[in-house]
Amino acid sequence: MMIVMKEGASDGQIQSIVDRVTAAGAQAHVSRGEFVTVIGAIGDDREMIAQLDLAGQDGVERVVPILKPYKLVSREFRHGDLPVVVDGIKVGGGSFGLIAGPCTVETREQTLETARVVKAAGAAMLRGGAYKPRTSPYTFQGLGKPALEILAEAREETGLPIVTELMDIRQLEDVLEVADVIQLGARNMQNFDLMREVGRTDKAVLLKRGLANTIEEWLLSAEYIAKEGNERIMLCERGIRTFETATRSTLDLSAVPVAKNLSALPVIVDPSHAMGRRDFILPMARAAVAAGADGLIVEVHPSPEHALCDGPQALYADSFSAWVDDIRRVVDLMGLVMAGGEPVPAAV
Ligand code: PEP
Ligand code: MN
């Protein structure tokens, strides 16, 4: 339920509503706008909240139910966008975030080289997995902690914030030390304990959509994180499983306008994992931007033929700058501003 306060409602009036909401066992979520304050009463006991009868109380303009099952992340509650700012880099609200890097950290050289290339091309953040969710237990599972140290070095050198996946609560402390954005992977989208734990941190989160999850389930997972107090969430569409086998997954670009319509969170798109093939990534990346995405996350490798993971979908590091220039044109066309780095002019 949303309690919309009157323009100019006093702090005392706001506090007294907050007290009543909390006394009913609900969370009071106060958003102070330029003119009006809106208090969200969020809780499990709907009847209790409904019985609060706050309409007509001092300073209350009106009481509106939030109809969606997710509350804090809904556009219904927020009205505007809820951009995520990472180290001064804004994603959402008209600012476009490009995240690029290897699927996984393999060696120090491979990671640092990729980091330099994506930085020079104008990417805003570096991705790279230390813990990898692999389908087969016999394939490379990620370097783990040593990879985190390499990522920390890459940030130190390039200044790029780090996006890296957290697979298990037991890795949380180590990942928190290095990550600027915690990636929650498609296979973990409904690991609710993990969502709650990450919700108790103040780290930005990249929440991938599960391979077989609806948009509503995805937004409810985001709500798990927000409910614990962490609202710095970016949604990431990465393709879903359909009957089609020509591509690795089916990139559901309709999820972009739909999720943005339902939720205030930024939506970014991962065409790499959806398509699984390098040559299909540019057209779908262009389409994602045109569909209204707030950012892209793509895989880049200096030598994809030798990559330990996801080589066929990795963009070549040596032509990545031209790739970004292509995307930049669509970003401009959409009236968005590229967040973070300007491309570095090629040495003469
Ligand atoms: C990844 O980003 O490397 C990854 C494993 O992604 P997803 O969880 O979308 O499969
Ligand atoms: Mn990958």
Short mmCIF file of C-alpha atoms and ligand atoms in Angstrom, two decimals:
data_model
loop_
_atom_site.label_atom_id
_atom_site.label_comp_id
_atom_site.label_asym_id
_atom_site.label_seq_id
_atom_site.Cartn_x
_atom_site.Cartn_y
_atom_site.Cartn_z
CA MET A 1 0.00 0.00 0.00
CA MET A 2 1.20 3.52 -0.76
CA ILE A 3 0.40 6.41 1.50
CA VAL A 4 0.74 9.61 -0.48
CA MET A 5 1.30 12.53 1.87
CA LYS A 6 -0.05 16.01 1.23
CA GLU A 7 2.27 18.57 -0.31
CA GLY A 8 4.06 20.20 2.62
CA ALA A 9 3.21 17.46 5.14
CA SER A 10 5.33 17.99 8.25
CA ASP A 11 8.08 15.67 9.46
CA GLY A 12 5.94 14.93 12.50
CA GLN A 13 2.99 13.86 10.33
CA ILE A 14 5.24 11.64 8.23
CA GLN A 15 6.79 10.10 11.32
CA SER A 16 3.43 9.38 12.87
CA ILE A 17 2.37 7.42 9.76
CA VAL A 18 5.69 5.57 9.73
CA ASP A 19 5.12 4.63 13.39
CA ARG A 20 1.63 3.30 12.68
CA VAL A 21 2.86 1.25 9.74
CA THR A 22 5.73 -0.25 11.74
CA ALA A 23 3.48 -0.96 14.69
CA ALA A 24 1.33 -3.03 12.33
CA GLY A 25 4.36 -5.19 11.63
CA ALA A 26 5.04 -3.76 8.17
CA GLN A 27 8.10 -2.05 6.74
CA ALA A 28 7.68 1.67 6.11
CA HIS A 29 9.55 2.77 3.06
CA VAL A 30 9.75 6.55 2.82
CA SER A 31 10.50 8.22 -0.52
CA ARG A 32 10.77 11.96 -0.35
CA GLY A 33 10.07 13.61 -3.67
CA GLU A 34 10.58 17.27 -4.50
CA PHE A 35 7.01 18.09 -3.46
CA VAL A 36 5.39 15.06 -1.92
CA THR A 37 6.47 12.19 0.26
CA VAL A 38 5.19 8.71 -0.41
CA ILE A 39 5.31 6.04 2.27
CA GLY A 40 5.20 2.44 1.16
CA ALA A 41 3.74 0.03 3.71
CA ILE A 42 5.32 -3.25 2.71
CA GLY A 43 4.65 -6.43 4.59
CA ASP A 44 3.40 -9.96 4.54
CA ASP A 45 0.24 -9.33 6.51
CA ARG A 46 -1.94 -7.55 3.98
CA GLU A 47 -5.03 -7.55 6.13
CA MET A 48 -3.24 -5.89 8.97
CA ILE A 49 -1.99 -3.19 6.62
CA ALA A 50 -5.44 -2.73 5.10
CA GLN A 51 -6.93 -2.24 8.56
CA LEU A 52 -4.59 0.60 9.33
CA ASP A 53 -7.17 2.96 7.88
CA LEU A 54 -4.77 5.80 7.21
CA ALA A 55 -6.93 7.74 4.76
CA GLY A 56 -7.98 10.98 6.37
CA GLN A 57 -5.14 11.00 8.90
CA ASP A 58 -3.28 14.27 9.36
CA GLY A 59 -1.11 15.03 6.38
CA VAL A 60 -2.37 12.09 4.29
CA GLU A 61 -3.53 12.93 0.77
CA ARG A 62 -4.60 9.44 -0.29
CA VAL A 63 -3.95 5.76 0.20
CA VAL A 64 -3.38 3.62 -2.88
CA PRO A 65 -2.97 -0.16 -2.98
CA ILE A 66 0.05 -1.55 -4.83
CA LEU A 67 -1.51 -4.21 -6.99
CA LYS A 68 1.62 -5.91 -8.28
CA PRO A 69 3.04 -8.79 -6.24
CA TYR A 70 6.42 -7.03 -6.22
CA LYS A 71 6.25 -3.68 -4.51
CA LEU A 72 9.56 -1.90 -3.94
CA VAL A 73 10.86 -2.55 -7.45
CA SER A 74 7.58 -1.78 -9.20
CA ARG A 75 7.10 1.26 -11.37
CA GLU A 76 3.68 1.56 -9.78
CA PHE A 77 5.35 2.42 -6.47
CA ARG A 78 8.35 4.34 -7.79
CA HIS A 79 6.80 6.21 -10.68
CA GLY A 80 10.20 7.19 -12.11
CA ASP A 81 13.34 5.23 -12.92
CA LEU A 82 15.62 3.85 -10.24
CA PRO A 83 19.08 4.16 -11.83
CA VAL A 84 22.02 2.33 -10.29
CA VAL A 85 25.19 4.31 -9.70
CA VAL A 86 28.45 2.38 -9.43
CA ASP A 87 31.54 4.43 -8.68
CA GLY A 88 29.99 7.50 -10.27
CA ILE A 89 28.82 5.53 -13.32
CA LYS A 90 25.08 5.74 -13.76
CA VAL A 91 23.09 2.97 -15.42
CA GLY A 92 19.47 3.77 -16.20
CA GLY A 93 17.55 7.04 -16.25
CA GLY A 94 18.95 7.99 -19.68
CA SER A 95 22.49 6.78 -19.01
CA PHE A 96 23.71 3.71 -20.89
CA GLY A 97 26.13 1.27 -19.26
CA LEU A 98 28.38 -0.98 -21.32
CA ILE A 99 29.91 -3.88 -19.39
CA ALA A 100 32.51 -5.99 -21.19
CA GLY A 101 35.21 -8.51 -20.44
CA PRO A 102 36.04 -12.17 -20.53
CA CYS A 103 33.57 -14.87 -19.60
CA THR A 104 36.04 -16.05 -17.05
CA VAL A 105 39.36 -14.98 -15.61
CA GLU A 106 41.89 -17.46 -17.00
CA THR A 107 45.23 -15.76 -16.48
CA ARG A 108 46.50 -12.42 -15.28
CA GLU A 109 47.70 -11.51 -18.80
CA GLN A 110 44.43 -12.46 -20.50
CA THR A 111 42.39 -10.46 -18.00
CA LEU A 112 44.60 -7.37 -17.91
CA GLU A 113 44.87 -7.29 -21.68
CA THR A 114 41.10 -7.54 -22.05
CA ALA A 115 40.58 -4.90 -19.37
CA ARG A 116 42.84 -2.45 -21.22
CA VAL A 117 41.06 -3.10 -24.51
CA VAL A 118 37.53 -2.66 -23.15
CA LYS A 119 38.57 0.45 -21.24
CA ALA A 120 40.11 1.99 -24.35
CA ALA A 121 36.98 1.14 -26.35
CA GLY A 122 34.83 3.07 -23.86
CA ALA A 123 33.24 0.34 -21.72
CA ALA A 124 32.06 1.51 -18.32
CA MET A 125 32.74 -1.67 -16.33
CA LEU A 126 34.75 -4.89 -16.57
CA ARG A 127 33.11 -8.29 -16.29
CA GLY A 128 34.92 -11.53 -15.48
CA GLY A 129 33.97 -14.69 -13.65
CA ALA A 130 35.98 -16.14 -10.79
CA TYR A 131 33.33 -18.73 -9.89
CA LYS A 132 31.67 -20.23 -12.92
CA PRO A 133 28.33 -22.05 -13.08
CA ARG A 134 29.21 -24.73 -15.66
CA THR A 135 26.74 -27.26 -16.96
CA SER A 136 29.32 -30.03 -16.81
CA PRO A 137 31.31 -30.68 -13.64
CA TYR A 138 34.23 -31.74 -15.87
CA THR A 139 34.74 -28.33 -17.48
CA PHE A 140 36.74 -25.40 -16.11
CA GLN A 141 35.02 -24.14 -12.97
CA GLY A 142 36.83 -20.82 -12.60
CA LEU A 143 40.00 -19.96 -10.71
CA GLY A 144 38.14 -18.86 -7.60
CA LYS A 145 39.95 -16.56 -5.21
CA PRO A 146 43.10 -16.02 -7.34
CA ALA A 147 40.78 -14.72 -10.07
CA LEU A 148 39.36 -12.16 -7.66
CA GLU A 149 42.89 -10.91 -7.01
CA ILE A 150 43.49 -10.55 -10.73
CA LEU A 151 40.24 -8.62 -11.09
CA ALA A 152 41.30 -6.32 -8.27
CA GLU A 153 44.53 -5.65 -10.15
CA ALA A 154 42.58 -4.93 -13.35
CA ARG A 155 40.49 -2.37 -11.51
CA GLU A 156 43.57 -0.84 -9.96
CA GLU A 157 45.15 -0.40 -13.39
CA THR A 158 42.14 0.67 -15.46
CA GLY A 159 39.79 2.18 -12.88
CA LEU A 160 36.97 0.04 -14.27
CA PRO A 161 34.46 -1.21 -11.69
CA ILE A 162 34.30 -5.00 -11.50
CA VAL A 163 31.25 -7.14 -12.22
CA THR A 164 31.69 -10.72 -11.04
CA GLU A 165 29.40 -13.61 -10.21
CA LEU A 166 28.56 -14.84 -6.74
CA MET A 167 27.37 -18.45 -6.83
CA ASP A 168 27.22 -19.36 -3.19
CA ILE A 169 26.82 -17.60 0.14
CA ARG A 170 30.15 -19.08 1.28
CA GLN A 171 31.93 -16.94 -1.34
CA LEU A 172 30.24 -13.75 -0.23
CA GLU A 173 33.02 -12.27 1.89
CA ASP A 174 35.69 -12.74 -0.78
CA VAL A 175 33.47 -11.50 -3.58
CA LEU A 176 32.41 -8.45 -1.58
CA GLU A 177 36.02 -7.42 -1.21
CA VAL A 178 36.55 -7.12 -4.95
CA ALA A 179 33.20 -6.78 -6.72
CA ASP A 180 31.66 -3.41 -7.41
CA VAL A 181 28.67 -5.24 -8.85
CA ILE A 182 27.65 -8.72 -7.73
CA GLN A 183 26.35 -10.78 -10.61
CA LEU A 184 23.64 -13.27 -9.71
CA GLY A 185 23.55 -15.75 -12.54
CA ALA A 186 20.65 -17.19 -14.47
CA ARG A 187 20.96 -20.53 -12.68
CA ASN A 188 20.70 -18.88 -9.28
CA MET A 189 17.84 -16.50 -9.99
CA GLN A 190 15.59 -18.30 -7.55
CA ASN A 191 18.17 -19.07 -4.90
CA PHE A 192 16.21 -17.02 -2.41
CA ASP A 193 18.69 -17.33 0.46
CA LEU A 194 21.37 -15.93 -1.81
CA MET A 195 19.05 -13.07 -2.86
CA ARG A 196 18.34 -12.23 0.79
CA GLU A 197 22.01 -12.28 1.72
CA VAL A 198 22.96 -10.00 -1.15
CA GLY A 199 20.03 -7.78 -0.19
CA ARG A 200 21.69 -7.20 3.17
CA THR A 201 24.80 -5.76 1.52
CA ASP A 202 25.10 -2.37 -0.10
CA LYS A 203 26.69 -3.68 -3.32
CA ALA A 204 25.09 -3.08 -6.67
CA VAL A 205 23.60 -6.25 -8.14
CA LEU A 206 23.21 -7.55 -11.67
CA LEU A 207 20.32 -10.00 -11.54
CA LYS A 208 20.15 -12.26 -14.55
CA ARG A 209 16.84 -13.70 -15.64
CA GLY A 210 16.63 -17.47 -15.21
CA LEU A 211 16.62 -19.68 -18.27
CA ALA A 212 13.02 -20.70 -17.67
CA ASN A 213 11.62 -17.89 -15.58
CA THR A 214 8.83 -15.48 -16.29
CA ILE A 215 9.31 -11.76 -16.03
CA GLU A 216 7.13 -11.75 -12.92
CA GLU A 217 9.33 -14.37 -11.21
CA TRP A 218 12.39 -12.32 -12.16
CA LEU A 219 10.93 -9.18 -10.60
CA LEU A 220 9.95 -11.10 -7.47
CA SER A 221 13.56 -12.22 -7.12
CA ALA A 222 14.60 -8.57 -7.38
CA GLU A 223 12.02 -7.82 -4.68
CA TYR A 224 13.72 -10.35 -2.36
CA ILE A 225 16.90 -8.27 -2.66
CA ALA A 226 15.15 -4.90 -2.32
CA LYS A 227 13.10 -6.06 0.66
CA GLU A 228 16.32 -6.53 2.65
CA GLY A 229 17.28 -2.92 1.95
CA ASN A 230 19.45 -3.12 -1.16
CA GLU A 231 17.75 -1.38 -4.05
CA ARG A 232 20.80 -1.07 -6.30
CA ILE A 233 19.61 -3.71 -8.75
CA MET A 234 20.07 -3.99 -12.50
CA LEU A 235 17.98 -6.58 -14.28
CA CYS A 236 19.67 -8.54 -17.05
CA GLU A 237 17.88 -10.37 -19.86
CA ARG A 238 20.21 -13.12 -21.13
CA GLY A 239 17.96 -15.33 -23.21
CA ILE A 240 15.47 -18.00 -22.21
CA ARG A 241 15.03 -21.63 -23.16
CA THR A 242 12.54 -22.26 -25.95
CA PHE A 243 12.04 -25.00 -28.55
CA GLU A 244 14.52 -23.17 -30.82
CA THR A 245 17.99 -24.66 -30.94
CA ALA A 246 19.62 -22.52 -33.64
CA THR A 247 20.88 -20.16 -30.97
CA ARG A 248 22.13 -20.98 -27.49
CA SER A 249 19.04 -19.40 -25.93
CA THR A 250 16.27 -17.23 -27.32
CA LEU A 251 16.93 -13.59 -26.54
CA ASP A 252 13.63 -12.29 -25.26
CA LEU A 253 13.89 -8.67 -26.28
CA SER A 254 10.24 -8.16 -25.46
CA ALA A 255 11.34 -8.46 -21.84
CA VAL A 256 13.08 -5.09 -22.16
CA PRO A 257 10.04 -2.84 -22.64
CA VAL A 258 7.88 -5.13 -20.50
CA ALA A 259 10.24 -5.19 -17.50
CA LYS A 260 10.80 -1.45 -17.81
CA ASN A 261 7.08 -0.90 -17.87
CA LEU A 262 6.49 -3.03 -14.78
CA SER A 263 9.58 -2.09 -12.84
CA ALA A 264 11.64 1.01 -12.10
CA LEU A 265 14.91 -0.91 -12.28
CA PRO A 266 17.35 -0.54 -15.17
CA VAL A 267 17.31 -3.40 -17.67
CA ILE A 268 20.45 -4.47 -19.42
CA VAL A 269 20.86 -7.15 -22.08
CA ASP A 270 23.40 -9.93 -22.48
CA PRO A 271 23.37 -10.92 -26.17
CA SER A 272 26.52 -13.07 -25.72
CA HIS A 273 24.95 -15.86 -23.68
CA ALA A 274 21.67 -15.62 -25.55
CA MET A 275 23.13 -16.06 -29.02
CA GLY A 276 26.19 -18.16 -28.21
CA ARG A 277 27.76 -17.12 -31.50
CA ARG A 278 29.99 -14.12 -32.07
CA ASP A 279 28.53 -13.11 -35.45
CA PHE A 280 25.00 -12.81 -34.06
CA ILE A 281 25.89 -10.54 -31.19
CA LEU A 282 26.10 -7.18 -32.95
CA PRO A 283 22.63 -7.26 -34.56
CA MET A 284 20.99 -8.31 -31.30
CA ALA A 285 22.97 -5.77 -29.31
CA ARG A 286 21.79 -3.04 -31.67
CA ALA A 287 18.23 -4.33 -31.33
CA ALA A 288 18.51 -4.40 -27.53
CA VAL A 289 19.51 -0.75 -27.45
CA ALA A 290 16.69 0.12 -29.83
CA ALA A 291 14.27 -1.80 -27.60
CA GLY A 292 15.15 0.52 -24.73
CA ALA A 293 17.89 -1.34 -22.84
CA ASP A 294 19.82 0.70 -20.29
CA GLY A 295 23.01 -1.19 -20.99
CA LEU A 296 24.72 -4.24 -22.46
CA ILE A 297 27.00 -6.90 -21.06
CA VAL A 298 29.19 -8.70 -23.60
CA GLU A 299 32.08 -11.15 -23.56
CA VAL A 300 35.42 -10.21 -25.08
CA HIS A 301 38.60 -12.28 -25.32
CA PRO A 302 42.05 -11.61 -26.82
CA SER A 303 42.13 -15.11 -28.29
CA PRO A 304 38.64 -16.67 -28.30
CA GLU A 305 39.92 -19.86 -29.97
CA HIS A 306 41.85 -20.60 -26.79
CA ALA A 307 39.23 -19.47 -24.28
CA LEU A 308 38.48 -21.93 -21.49
CA CYS A 309 34.83 -20.99 -21.48
CA ASP A 310 32.38 -19.54 -24.03
CA GLY A 311 34.99 -18.92 -26.75
CA PRO A 312 32.54 -19.13 -29.68
CA GLN A 313 30.57 -16.16 -28.38
CA ALA A 314 33.52 -13.98 -27.33
CA LEU A 315 34.08 -10.84 -29.37
CA TYR A 316 37.65 -10.36 -30.58
CA ALA A 317 39.52 -7.93 -28.37
CA ASP A 318 41.39 -6.45 -31.32
CA SER A 319 38.22 -5.32 -33.10
CA PHE A 320 36.18 -4.49 -30.00
CA SER A 321 36.65 -0.77 -30.33
CA ALA A 322 34.96 -0.78 -33.77
CA TRP A 323 32.19 -2.93 -32.28
CA VAL A 324 31.57 -0.34 -29.57
CA ASP A 325 31.58 2.50 -32.12
CA ASP A 326 28.76 0.73 -33.95
CA ILE A 327 26.72 0.41 -30.75
CA ARG A 328 27.49 3.98 -29.78
CA ARG A 329 25.62 5.16 -32.87
CA VAL A 330 22.45 3.37 -31.74
CA VAL A 331 22.93 4.70 -28.21
CA ASP A 332 23.11 8.23 -29.63
CA LEU A 333 20.07 7.61 -31.78
CA MET A 334 18.10 6.61 -28.70
CA GLY A 335 19.07 9.87 -27.01
CA LEU A 336 21.05 8.07 -24.31
CA VAL A 337 24.40 9.07 -22.91
CA MET A 338 27.18 6.46 -22.67
CA ALA A 339 28.18 6.18 -19.04
CA GLY A 340 31.79 6.19 -17.99
CA GLY A 341 34.77 6.23 -20.25
CA GLU A 342 35.20 8.02 -23.48
CA PRO A 343 37.08 5.90 -26.01
CA VAL A 344 40.80 6.56 -26.02
CA PRO A 345 42.00 7.79 -29.44
CA ALA A 346 44.23 5.25 -31.15
CA ALA A 347 47.93 5.99 -30.77
CA VAL A 348 49.46 7.74 -33.79
C1 PEP B 1 28.08 -15.44 -17.39
O1 PEP B 1 27.74 -14.25 -17.41
O2 PEP B 1 29.25 -15.79 -17.60
C2 PEP B 1 27.05 -16.48 -17.15
C3 PEP B 1 27.37 -17.69 -16.73
O3 PEP B 1 25.83 -16.05 -17.43
P1 PEP B 1 24.37 -16.73 -17.23
O4 PEP B 1 24.19 -16.86 -15.75
O5 PEP B 1 23.46 -15.74 -17.86
O6 PEP B 1 24.40 -18.04 -17.94
MN MN B 2 30.08 -16.84 -20.28
#
